[in-house]
């Protein structure tokens, strides 16, 4: 053959060959030669063979050439099945046998595209949310949905942190958790509406866009304008109105007034980042804002903020705004952009305005009203704790020595020896060679940003004796990381709150003071109002992620009840830290977690406080004080902590919350 030399083929020649798909096939009719090697699909059949479906429906062999030029109209006989058979029914598996009968592996590799499997709610999982509650929520349900989402997100982040340490890849645990909750019905307020969203309060903070989606505050996970169609003008008899907007801060301004927002429309590129490539159009969200202006329909406004101490953006719900005017102006590159002026509806509690005031307090302009001391710790804490009283003339609480540690007295001795890890530089998530990680059940107890993943009977941290100096498993030993304020309450004495927003699972502080063994100092506790007692009975609650929601084995569920080897009591009467000012609540936003670490071969215990849910700025921090355990209830017990309450104890706890005095330090 020309161009061939042995096994060589000249591939530079271009042959004038038409592809097979352009050729018109011609099929022989049933009466033409040559016949099929085997029986034709529609017969005639050799003796001893009978026709089978789908070829048994016809008594003649059709002319397949007619299929290429079908008649203009052919009546359909519904009584006869179709004679058209898919070509895939004639496909046979490739012959992979050699001449000697051995199976030869195929050398042709076909690229298989992996299909994305949609998330399907497993049959054995129930969200516990009824159809009615899923459409219209309430405060309890909104809080529950956000807490369930964040618990799942923390778990996914924990797993991704372990993978990242090995592969170096980073994935978004919040997106996976949000998709899982959406597909499995862990959401509420799915009925889109303008105005107030049931259960969402002004000032609520969100650390992820998906949280706003799950509670119905703002549906799009990316777009800044949310809208719905209502009856109105237009060709379809419907028109869009805006329900909510997210002000990212990139191309919006408030004209120096926290109650006024000038919002830039969507489309055409990012105007303030000099990436706008075309004029914005009056469509979708822009049209919805324009229609809301004409209808005087209020719009929910979510402010996007970025704190200096936070690597990600924080969102605060600022309430309802009214669109007062709109106009078109030229952007930096000469393209038209839509502008909308929104004014906050009067009579709403402050939200964004409080954030602005806090930033001014931090800068010292102006000074905090009612400020007594800018830092009552006198520099002991790395972040100063202010002392404020804007209620009455009291100048401060009784004197005490500020301390950030737990002092173990002679009456409190732990005989259990302990040893730390031998990791160099830092402990790595997923490293089972680390002794501290093994003590935590094989999981790193904190996410990469220091957020606690799950409540445990005990959290084991690395200690100063461990060589991992830059380790992230020393969260409770690093001191206070948020700006706290001790303030005078109206009827609960002194309290504690934060200038900064606090994410669920974030460490707040430990309970510093003098550690004692309750069995040895029972007589000295009667007149001590600043005592934390681990032997009290605390109302049980669930905070960890749901194993079924995470597709994990339910039999592996861990206990959330604290377990301590001794009845630990910490007194902060003479020496302590800000924890001594936290008040009691039957609906607390803070919980305590026992934490231990090793130092010089000795085991040390401390009580650490973590945020139960997202806490907005200037919200009082409270935890459950628990109730005194009946005498004799500890006999035979070697572990102390949360125990289920009886009905009478629950009633007693509720009544104590309703009493004028209650648990007030």
XYZ file of C-alpha atoms in Angstrom:
665
model
C 0.000 0.000 0.000
C 1.320 3.427 -0.902
C 2.684 5.283 2.035
C 3.187 2.156 4.138
C 6.566 0.628 4.931
C 6.112 -2.359 7.165
C 4.236 -1.088 10.187
C 4.885 2.560 9.314
C 1.971 4.751 8.230
C 2.346 8.205 6.747
C 0.038 10.285 8.950
C 0.852 13.539 7.167
C -1.360 12.690 4.201
C -4.857 14.121 4.246
C -7.352 11.720 2.737
C -10.616 12.955 1.277
C -12.847 10.637 3.268
C -16.270 11.647 4.478
C -17.183 10.741 8.059
C -19.626 7.884 8.423
C -22.290 10.112 9.940
C -22.610 11.961 6.598
C -23.236 8.801 4.579
C -26.780 7.643 3.927
C -27.191 3.976 4.834
C -29.082 1.670 2.468
C -30.685 -1.417 3.945
C -31.694 -4.458 1.870
C -35.359 -5.312 1.875
C -36.622 -8.657 3.046
C -36.789 -10.045 -0.543
C -33.398 -8.779 -1.691
C -30.061 -10.520 -1.664
C -27.740 -10.921 0.018
C -29.732 -12.183 2.990
C -28.728 -11.663 6.624
C -26.230 -14.167 7.920
C -28.722 -14.959 10.621
C -32.470 -14.565 10.401
C -33.579 -11.005 9.610
C -35.171 -9.198 12.552
C -38.641 -9.498 11.022
C -38.269 -12.921 9.404
C -38.564 -15.183 7.640
C -37.267 -17.460 10.389
C -35.562 -20.843 9.866
C -37.509 -23.990 10.718
C -37.659 -24.652 14.443
C -37.397 -20.966 15.421
C -40.342 -18.772 16.330
C -40.457 -14.962 16.382
C -40.159 -13.173 19.739
C -41.048 -9.713 21.039
C -40.625 -7.055 19.749
C -40.298 -8.708 16.322
C -43.432 -10.818 16.665
C -45.722 -7.808 16.183
C -45.418 -7.807 12.389
C -45.901 -10.467 9.748
C -43.766 -8.765 7.130
C -40.284 -7.376 6.759
C -40.374 -3.601 6.505
C -38.335 -1.617 4.037
C -35.914 0.268 6.284
C -35.135 2.680 3.466
C -38.576 4.201 3.929
C -37.519 5.455 7.341
C -35.223 7.947 5.658
C -38.092 9.507 3.698
C -41.131 9.195 5.942
C -44.536 10.160 4.580
C -45.982 13.505 5.528
C -48.734 11.955 7.609
C -49.204 8.429 8.794
C -52.023 7.422 11.109
C -50.928 5.837 14.344
C -52.449 2.533 15.316
C -52.465 2.419 19.077
C -53.385 -1.245 19.071
C -50.029 -2.291 17.642
C -46.764 -1.785 19.460
C -44.109 0.337 17.821
C -41.770 -1.410 15.400
C -38.916 0.957 16.266
C -36.367 -0.730 18.496
C -33.527 1.188 20.173
C -30.147 0.414 18.703
C -28.759 -0.293 22.154
C -30.846 -3.475 22.267
C -28.712 -4.906 19.481
C -25.423 -4.039 21.182
C -23.363 -7.011 22.287
C -20.486 -6.980 24.732
C -17.049 -6.771 23.130
C -15.267 -10.043 22.542
C -12.276 -10.118 24.845
C -11.267 -13.731 24.240
C -8.156 -14.676 22.327
C -7.794 -17.509 19.861
C -6.805 -19.910 22.617
C -9.827 -19.032 24.728
C -7.996 -16.956 27.357
C -9.510 -13.690 28.463
C -7.509 -10.708 27.296
C -7.859 -7.425 29.182
C -9.260 -4.619 27.102
C -6.784 -1.952 26.047
C -9.497 0.600 25.259
C -10.088 2.920 28.213
C -13.306 4.868 28.248
C -13.485 8.018 30.314
C -16.385 7.661 32.693
C -17.950 10.900 33.831
C -18.894 10.725 37.483
C -22.429 11.906 37.902
C -23.214 14.195 40.811
C -25.606 12.363 43.068
C -28.178 14.677 44.624
C -28.421 14.657 48.380
C -31.358 12.514 49.378
C -32.751 12.393 52.865
C -32.255 8.873 54.247
C -35.403 7.058 55.228
C -34.334 6.688 58.857
C -33.599 10.408 59.359
C -36.270 12.796 60.559
C -35.656 16.514 60.867
C -38.270 16.772 63.613
C -39.735 19.852 61.904
C -43.346 19.670 60.754
C -44.509 20.979 57.392
C -46.252 23.910 59.070
C -43.159 24.825 61.107
C -40.992 24.486 58.033
C -43.069 27.134 56.280
C -43.508 29.451 59.280
C -40.999 29.386 62.106
C -40.645 30.869 65.567
C -37.798 32.033 67.774
C -37.097 28.639 69.297
C -37.091 26.938 65.903
C -34.855 29.563 64.271
C -32.313 29.201 67.074
C -32.476 25.410 66.834
C -31.932 25.360 63.055
C -28.873 27.605 63.288
C -27.401 25.561 66.137
C -27.968 22.288 64.266
C -26.358 23.714 61.146
C -23.355 25.045 63.029
C -22.859 21.788 64.926
C -22.772 19.930 61.613
C -20.482 22.557 60.091
C -18.027 22.201 62.972
C -17.938 18.444 62.462
C -17.343 18.747 58.717
C -14.654 21.368 59.364
C -13.004 19.021 61.850
C -12.903 16.259 59.245
C -11.633 18.627 56.554
C -8.913 19.929 58.884
C -7.648 16.372 59.281
C -7.644 15.899 55.490
C -5.985 19.262 54.926
C -3.089 18.292 57.159
C -2.416 15.374 54.806
C -3.436 16.599 51.342
C -3.072 20.357 51.718
C -6.503 20.996 50.175
C -9.037 23.256 51.850
C -12.785 22.737 51.556
C -15.780 24.653 52.848
C -17.508 22.777 55.641
C -20.246 25.430 55.770
C -21.332 24.751 52.177
C -21.546 21.010 52.766
C -23.442 21.478 56.025
C -25.823 23.964 54.419
C -26.596 21.675 51.480
C -27.184 18.766 53.846
C -29.580 20.742 56.036
C -31.465 22.104 53.018
C -31.964 18.678 51.450
C -32.998 17.008 54.708
C -35.501 19.566 55.880
C -33.513 21.177 58.693
C -34.799 24.638 57.860
C -37.716 26.966 58.503
C -39.565 29.961 57.037
C -39.482 28.442 53.556
C -42.504 30.553 52.668
C -40.937 33.644 51.130
C -42.418 36.905 52.369
C -41.658 40.616 52.640
C -41.325 42.296 56.019
C -40.703 40.516 59.324
C -39.498 36.896 59.330
C -40.981 34.883 62.234
C -38.354 34.043 64.840
C -35.596 36.292 63.472
C -34.821 39.257 65.695
C -33.152 42.556 64.887
C -29.508 42.376 65.900
C -29.115 38.651 65.210
C -25.659 37.825 63.862
C -24.787 35.284 61.193
C -21.322 34.012 60.403
C -22.327 32.249 57.169
C -24.677 33.149 54.320
C -26.199 29.678 54.486
C -27.524 30.409 57.977
C -29.692 33.189 56.549
C -30.945 30.810 53.849
C -31.951 28.129 56.353
C -34.049 30.499 58.485
C -35.677 32.326 55.555
C -34.077 35.723 56.131
C -32.286 35.885 52.765
C -32.617 33.008 50.301
C -29.757 33.478 47.782
C -26.421 32.164 48.969
C -24.534 34.568 46.693
C -26.777 37.308 45.263
C -27.238 40.483 47.269
C -30.921 41.047 46.398
C -33.734 38.632 47.191
C -37.178 39.130 45.686
C -40.491 37.447 44.961
C -43.206 37.799 42.315
C -46.533 39.352 43.274
C -49.646 40.241 41.325
C -49.192 43.434 39.388
C -48.602 44.889 35.941
C -46.598 43.537 33.058
C -47.364 41.032 30.350
C -47.612 38.129 32.794
C -49.661 39.996 35.384
C -46.807 39.666 37.903
C -43.983 41.910 39.002
C -41.056 41.449 41.403
C -40.674 43.171 44.758
C -37.550 43.038 46.903
C -37.711 41.180 50.210
C -34.140 41.606 51.498
C -30.710 42.894 50.567
C -27.241 42.135 51.894
C -25.050 45.209 52.091
C -21.540 43.884 51.611
C -19.887 47.227 52.233
C -17.855 47.055 49.008
C -20.011 49.404 46.970
C -22.470 50.799 49.504
C -22.247 53.786 51.823
C -24.324 55.150 54.673
C -23.556 58.863 54.257
C -22.298 58.953 57.857
C -25.721 57.994 59.243
C -26.145 54.375 60.465
C -29.875 54.573 59.667
C -29.319 55.536 56.006
C -27.965 53.235 53.316
C -27.154 54.028 49.684
C -27.224 50.678 47.924
C -25.714 49.946 44.502
C -27.671 47.714 42.126
C -26.479 44.407 40.729
C -25.030 43.510 37.338
C -22.474 45.059 35.038
C -19.523 44.064 37.196
C -18.192 45.427 40.457
C -18.373 49.207 40.166
C -16.155 50.217 43.085
C -13.481 47.649 42.245
C -13.129 49.084 38.730
C -14.294 45.875 37.092
C -17.571 47.107 35.662
C -17.705 46.229 31.977
C -21.228 47.288 30.992
C -24.271 49.263 32.077
C -26.496 47.791 34.727
C -29.955 46.800 33.531
C -33.338 47.375 35.122
C -34.109 43.703 35.607
C -34.241 41.046 38.320
C -33.131 42.518 41.667
C -32.783 46.055 40.331
C -36.323 45.962 38.982
C -37.554 44.484 42.268
C -36.068 47.393 44.237
C -37.664 49.861 41.827
C -41.069 48.199 42.225
C -40.675 48.196 46.020
C -40.037 51.930 45.837
C -43.278 52.468 43.905
C -45.250 50.188 46.235
C -43.706 51.572 49.476
C -42.850 47.977 50.364
C -40.275 47.635 53.208
C -37.071 45.695 52.629
C -35.044 43.697 55.152
C -31.428 44.891 55.368
C -28.532 42.670 56.435
C -25.268 44.482 57.030
C -22.040 42.713 56.131
C -19.163 43.661 58.424
C -15.569 42.598 58.808
C -14.046 42.755 62.251
C -10.321 43.272 62.654
C -10.075 40.129 64.800
C -12.113 38.015 62.368
C -10.826 36.587 59.103
C -14.315 36.209 57.632
C -17.276 38.529 57.244
C -20.015 38.786 59.856
C -23.623 39.638 59.028
C -26.041 41.473 61.308
C -29.766 41.834 60.669
C -30.513 45.559 60.896
C -34.305 45.460 60.505
C -36.694 46.965 57.938
C -35.800 49.828 55.619
C -37.904 51.919 53.253
C -36.659 52.818 49.764
C -36.957 56.580 49.439
C -35.462 57.271 46.012
C -33.509 55.774 43.126
C -31.316 57.197 40.381
C -28.706 56.297 37.793
C -25.147 57.560 37.926
C -21.933 56.907 36.054
C -19.463 54.498 37.605
C -15.697 54.906 37.657
C -15.390 53.497 34.146
C -18.303 55.469 32.728
C -20.970 52.758 32.887
C -24.431 53.362 34.318
C -25.151 52.040 37.804
C -28.407 52.052 39.760
C -28.447 53.676 43.192
C -31.118 53.259 45.866
C -31.424 55.282 49.041
C -32.895 53.327 51.949
C -33.877 54.780 55.328
C -34.376 52.637 58.424
C -37.946 52.414 59.678
C -38.362 54.206 63.042
C -39.111 52.484 66.347
C -36.722 49.535 65.895
C -34.027 48.550 68.424
C -30.472 49.508 67.409
C -28.310 46.950 65.661
C -25.859 48.344 63.126
C -25.785 51.615 65.089
C -24.491 49.687 68.115
C -21.659 48.247 66.023
C -20.682 51.756 64.910
C -20.740 52.999 68.518
C -18.531 50.100 69.659
C -15.937 50.896 67.006
C -15.829 54.469 68.311
C -15.453 53.230 71.901
C -12.511 51.069 70.874
C -10.903 54.104 69.269
C -11.600 56.174 72.391
C -13.798 58.691 70.557
C -16.053 59.266 72.353
C -15.481 57.599 75.709
C -17.903 54.890 76.828
C -20.802 56.393 78.787
C -20.715 55.324 82.442
C -17.114 54.102 82.183
C -15.523 53.574 85.618
C -12.329 51.751 84.630
C -10.988 51.117 81.119
C -9.342 47.900 82.347
C -10.231 46.386 85.701
C -7.576 43.668 85.167
C -4.770 46.270 85.314
C -3.109 44.701 82.290
C -3.319 41.086 83.457
C -5.492 40.189 80.458
C -4.031 40.824 77.010
C -7.350 42.482 76.082
C -8.562 44.926 78.708
C -11.906 44.401 80.484
C -13.829 47.631 81.034
C -15.986 48.372 84.080
C -19.184 50.314 83.327
C -22.145 51.542 85.357
C -24.765 53.612 83.560
C -27.576 52.529 85.925
C -26.778 54.045 89.340
C -23.983 55.647 91.347
C -22.220 52.467 92.558
C -18.497 52.695 91.825
C -17.829 48.995 91.377
C -17.995 45.531 92.948
C -16.189 44.638 96.205
C -12.414 44.387 95.953
C -10.837 41.139 94.766
C -7.486 40.114 93.293
C -7.658 39.575 89.557
C -6.147 36.236 88.520
C -6.244 34.263 85.270
C -5.269 30.877 86.707
C -6.635 28.185 88.974
C -4.731 27.873 92.234
C -4.740 24.320 93.537
C -4.837 24.418 97.323
C -3.506 21.789 99.678
C -7.009 20.361 100.018
C -7.137 19.555 96.299
C -4.657 16.962 95.097
C -4.925 14.806 91.980
C -3.027 11.571 92.406
C -3.357 10.669 88.718
C -0.051 11.039 86.855
C -0.253 12.313 83.299
C 1.995 12.724 80.292
C 1.810 14.978 77.261
C 2.685 14.470 73.611
C 6.014 14.525 71.790
C 4.918 16.424 68.675
C 7.387 18.905 67.264
C 6.237 22.425 66.356
C 2.465 21.725 66.465
C 0.016 18.861 66.819
C -1.566 17.953 63.493
C -5.263 17.039 63.204
C -5.649 13.381 62.331
C -2.224 12.431 63.711
C -2.928 9.383 65.867
C 0.712 9.276 66.938
C -0.046 12.327 69.083
C -0.775 11.236 72.643
C -3.053 14.236 73.285
C -5.176 13.525 70.190
C -5.523 9.868 71.171
C -6.820 10.928 74.592
C -9.491 12.976 72.770
C -10.737 9.867 70.974
C -8.624 10.399 67.850
C -10.148 13.779 66.933
C -8.686 17.240 67.330
C -11.096 18.896 69.819
C -10.988 22.296 68.094
C -11.397 23.568 64.553
C -8.539 25.448 62.959
C -9.895 28.776 64.264
C -10.048 27.540 67.873
C -13.789 26.777 67.954
C -14.810 23.785 70.069
C -16.283 21.029 67.886
C -18.246 18.994 70.448
C -18.987 18.815 74.129
C -17.207 15.914 75.811
C -16.943 14.357 79.217
C -13.425 15.808 79.226
C -11.333 17.771 76.721
C -7.608 17.067 76.859
C -5.313 19.902 75.838
C -1.599 20.048 75.299
C 0.330 21.737 78.065
C 3.432 23.874 78.590
C 5.357 20.609 79.023
C 4.563 19.527 75.459
C 7.204 20.498 72.859
C 4.480 21.715 70.449
C 4.910 25.405 71.238
C 2.723 26.653 68.345
C -0.010 24.086 68.937
C -3.685 25.019 68.515
C -4.694 22.526 71.191
C -4.090 25.049 73.983
C -7.164 27.219 73.491
C -8.184 27.637 77.134
C -4.611 28.419 78.190
C -4.239 31.415 75.869
C -6.452 33.831 77.816
C -9.418 35.986 76.818
C -9.634 36.768 73.084
C -12.728 39.022 72.979
C -13.335 42.498 74.375
C -15.368 41.966 77.563
C -17.183 44.428 79.795
C -18.327 44.092 83.408
C -21.467 46.204 83.705
C -24.126 47.016 86.273
C -27.479 45.413 85.478
C -30.851 46.816 86.454
C -31.846 44.063 88.897
C -29.171 41.330 88.787
C -26.132 43.017 90.274
C -23.031 43.051 88.094
C -22.981 41.160 84.823
C -20.676 40.334 81.921
C -21.044 41.035 78.194
C -18.879 41.389 75.104
C -18.246 44.253 72.722
C -17.429 41.715 70.011
C -19.740 39.165 68.376
C -18.997 35.648 69.601
C -19.341 32.594 67.379
C -20.914 29.410 68.747
C -18.221 27.177 70.227
C -15.793 30.045 70.820
C -13.835 30.070 74.059
C -14.728 32.919 76.412
C -12.794 32.380 79.642
C -12.077 29.885 82.414
C -13.399 30.054 85.961
C -10.287 31.227 87.797
C -9.877 31.020 91.536
C -8.886 28.531 94.209
C -9.621 24.868 93.465
C -10.874 22.832 96.387
C -12.069 19.331 97.118
C -15.692 19.770 98.162
C -15.640 16.732 100.417
C -12.959 18.448 102.541
C -14.158 22.067 102.599
C -17.936 21.727 102.839
C -18.156 23.918 105.935
C -16.389 26.905 104.315
C -18.743 27.207 101.320
C -21.866 28.463 103.073
C -20.932 32.154 102.901
C -19.150 32.052 99.521
C -21.304 33.527 96.727
C -18.527 33.275 94.129
C -18.192 29.499 93.944
C -18.444 27.206 90.955
C -19.548 23.747 92.057
C -19.225 20.875 89.562
C -21.341 18.609 91.788
C -24.525 20.601 91.177
C -27.242 19.159 88.965
C -27.335 20.950 85.617
C -30.173 20.932 83.124
C -29.152 18.509 80.351
C -29.109 19.752 76.776
C -27.813 18.548 73.422
C -25.235 20.660 71.623
C -23.241 18.245 69.469
C -23.942 17.422 65.833
C -26.491 14.760 64.894
C -24.864 11.548 63.737
C -27.748 10.777 61.374
C -27.454 14.192 59.758
C -23.727 13.596 59.234
C -24.338 10.046 57.920
C -22.387 8.534 60.798
C -23.110 5.437 62.832
C -25.532 6.277 65.637
C -23.853 3.713 67.895
C -20.749 5.933 68.033
C -22.520 8.810 69.788
C -20.367 10.221 72.565
C -21.518 11.413 75.952
C -21.902 15.153 76.460
C -22.055 14.855 80.250
C -19.000 16.236 82.084
C -17.105 13.661 84.114
C -14.478 14.682 86.660
C -12.363 12.414 88.864
C -13.022 14.588 91.952
C -15.862 16.856 93.139
C -14.152 20.040 91.965
C -15.143 23.361 93.519
C -13.537 26.680 92.531
C -13.871 29.723 94.764
C -13.406 33.197 93.244
C -14.319 35.131 96.380
C -10.850 36.522 97.041
C -9.121 35.944 93.707
C -10.693 35.299 90.327
C -11.391 36.628 86.852
C -14.355 37.916 84.821
C -16.176 34.577 85.102
C -17.224 35.480 88.650
C -19.550 38.144 87.190
C -21.545 35.867 84.875
C -25.171 35.561 85.977
C -27.548 32.603 85.819
C -30.196 32.005 83.176
C -32.641 29.202 82.436
C -31.995 29.986 78.746
C -28.226 30.500 78.821
C -25.988 31.368 75.886
C -22.828 29.966 77.539
C -21.982 26.474 78.824
C -19.107 25.050 80.833
C -16.782 22.275 79.735
C -14.175 20.475 81.883
C -10.689 20.721 80.392
C -7.521 19.043 81.596
C -3.876 19.245 80.677
C -0.599 17.870 81.958
C 2.172 19.891 83.528
C 5.315 18.425 85.075
C 3.742 14.983 85.191
C 0.661 16.231 87.063
C -2.921 16.426 85.766
C -4.598 19.839 86.052
C -8.339 20.491 85.792
C -10.182 23.682 84.939
C -13.687 24.799 84.023
C -13.850 26.529 80.627
C -16.782 28.526 79.234
C -17.794 28.367 75.569
C -20.517 30.113 73.576
C -23.574 27.910 73.162
C -24.868 29.899 70.177
C -23.923 32.995 68.193
C -23.931 35.935 70.610
C -24.453 39.497 69.295
C -22.408 42.368 70.778
C -23.585 43.869 74.087
C -25.596 40.743 74.967
C -25.231 39.570 78.558
C -23.318 36.308 78.945
C -25.111 33.796 81.168
C -24.857 30.120 82.068
C -26.838 27.583 84.072
C -25.840 27.610 87.756
C -27.546 24.274 88.345
C -29.269 23.204 91.561
C -27.841 21.687 94.703
C -27.716 17.915 94.634
C -29.743 16.236 97.397
C -27.609 14.922 100.248
C -26.472 11.342 99.760
C -26.902 11.458 95.974
C -23.151 11.236 95.442
C -22.607 8.087 97.461
C -20.852 5.485 95.395
C -20.177 7.860 92.506
C -16.613 8.528 91.392
C -17.550 10.874 88.559
C -19.336 14.183 88.882
C -21.173 16.421 86.440
C -24.545 16.619 84.680
C -27.246 14.206 85.767
C -30.881 13.984 84.564
C -33.317 16.052 86.608
C -36.419 14.739 88.307
C -39.743 16.516 87.773
C -39.568 18.161 91.198
C -36.031 19.384 90.553
C -37.054 20.847 87.199
C -39.956 22.702 88.831
C -37.621 23.987 91.556
C -35.160 25.221 88.931
C -37.865 27.004 86.944
C -39.292 28.653 90.066
C -35.832 29.884 91.052
C -35.537 31.554 87.637
C -38.883 33.275 88.136
C -38.133 34.494 91.644
C -37.062 38.130 92.127
C -33.688 37.095 93.540
C -32.829 33.912 91.632
C -29.155 33.071 91.230
C -27.444 36.439 91.418
C -23.827 36.879 92.360
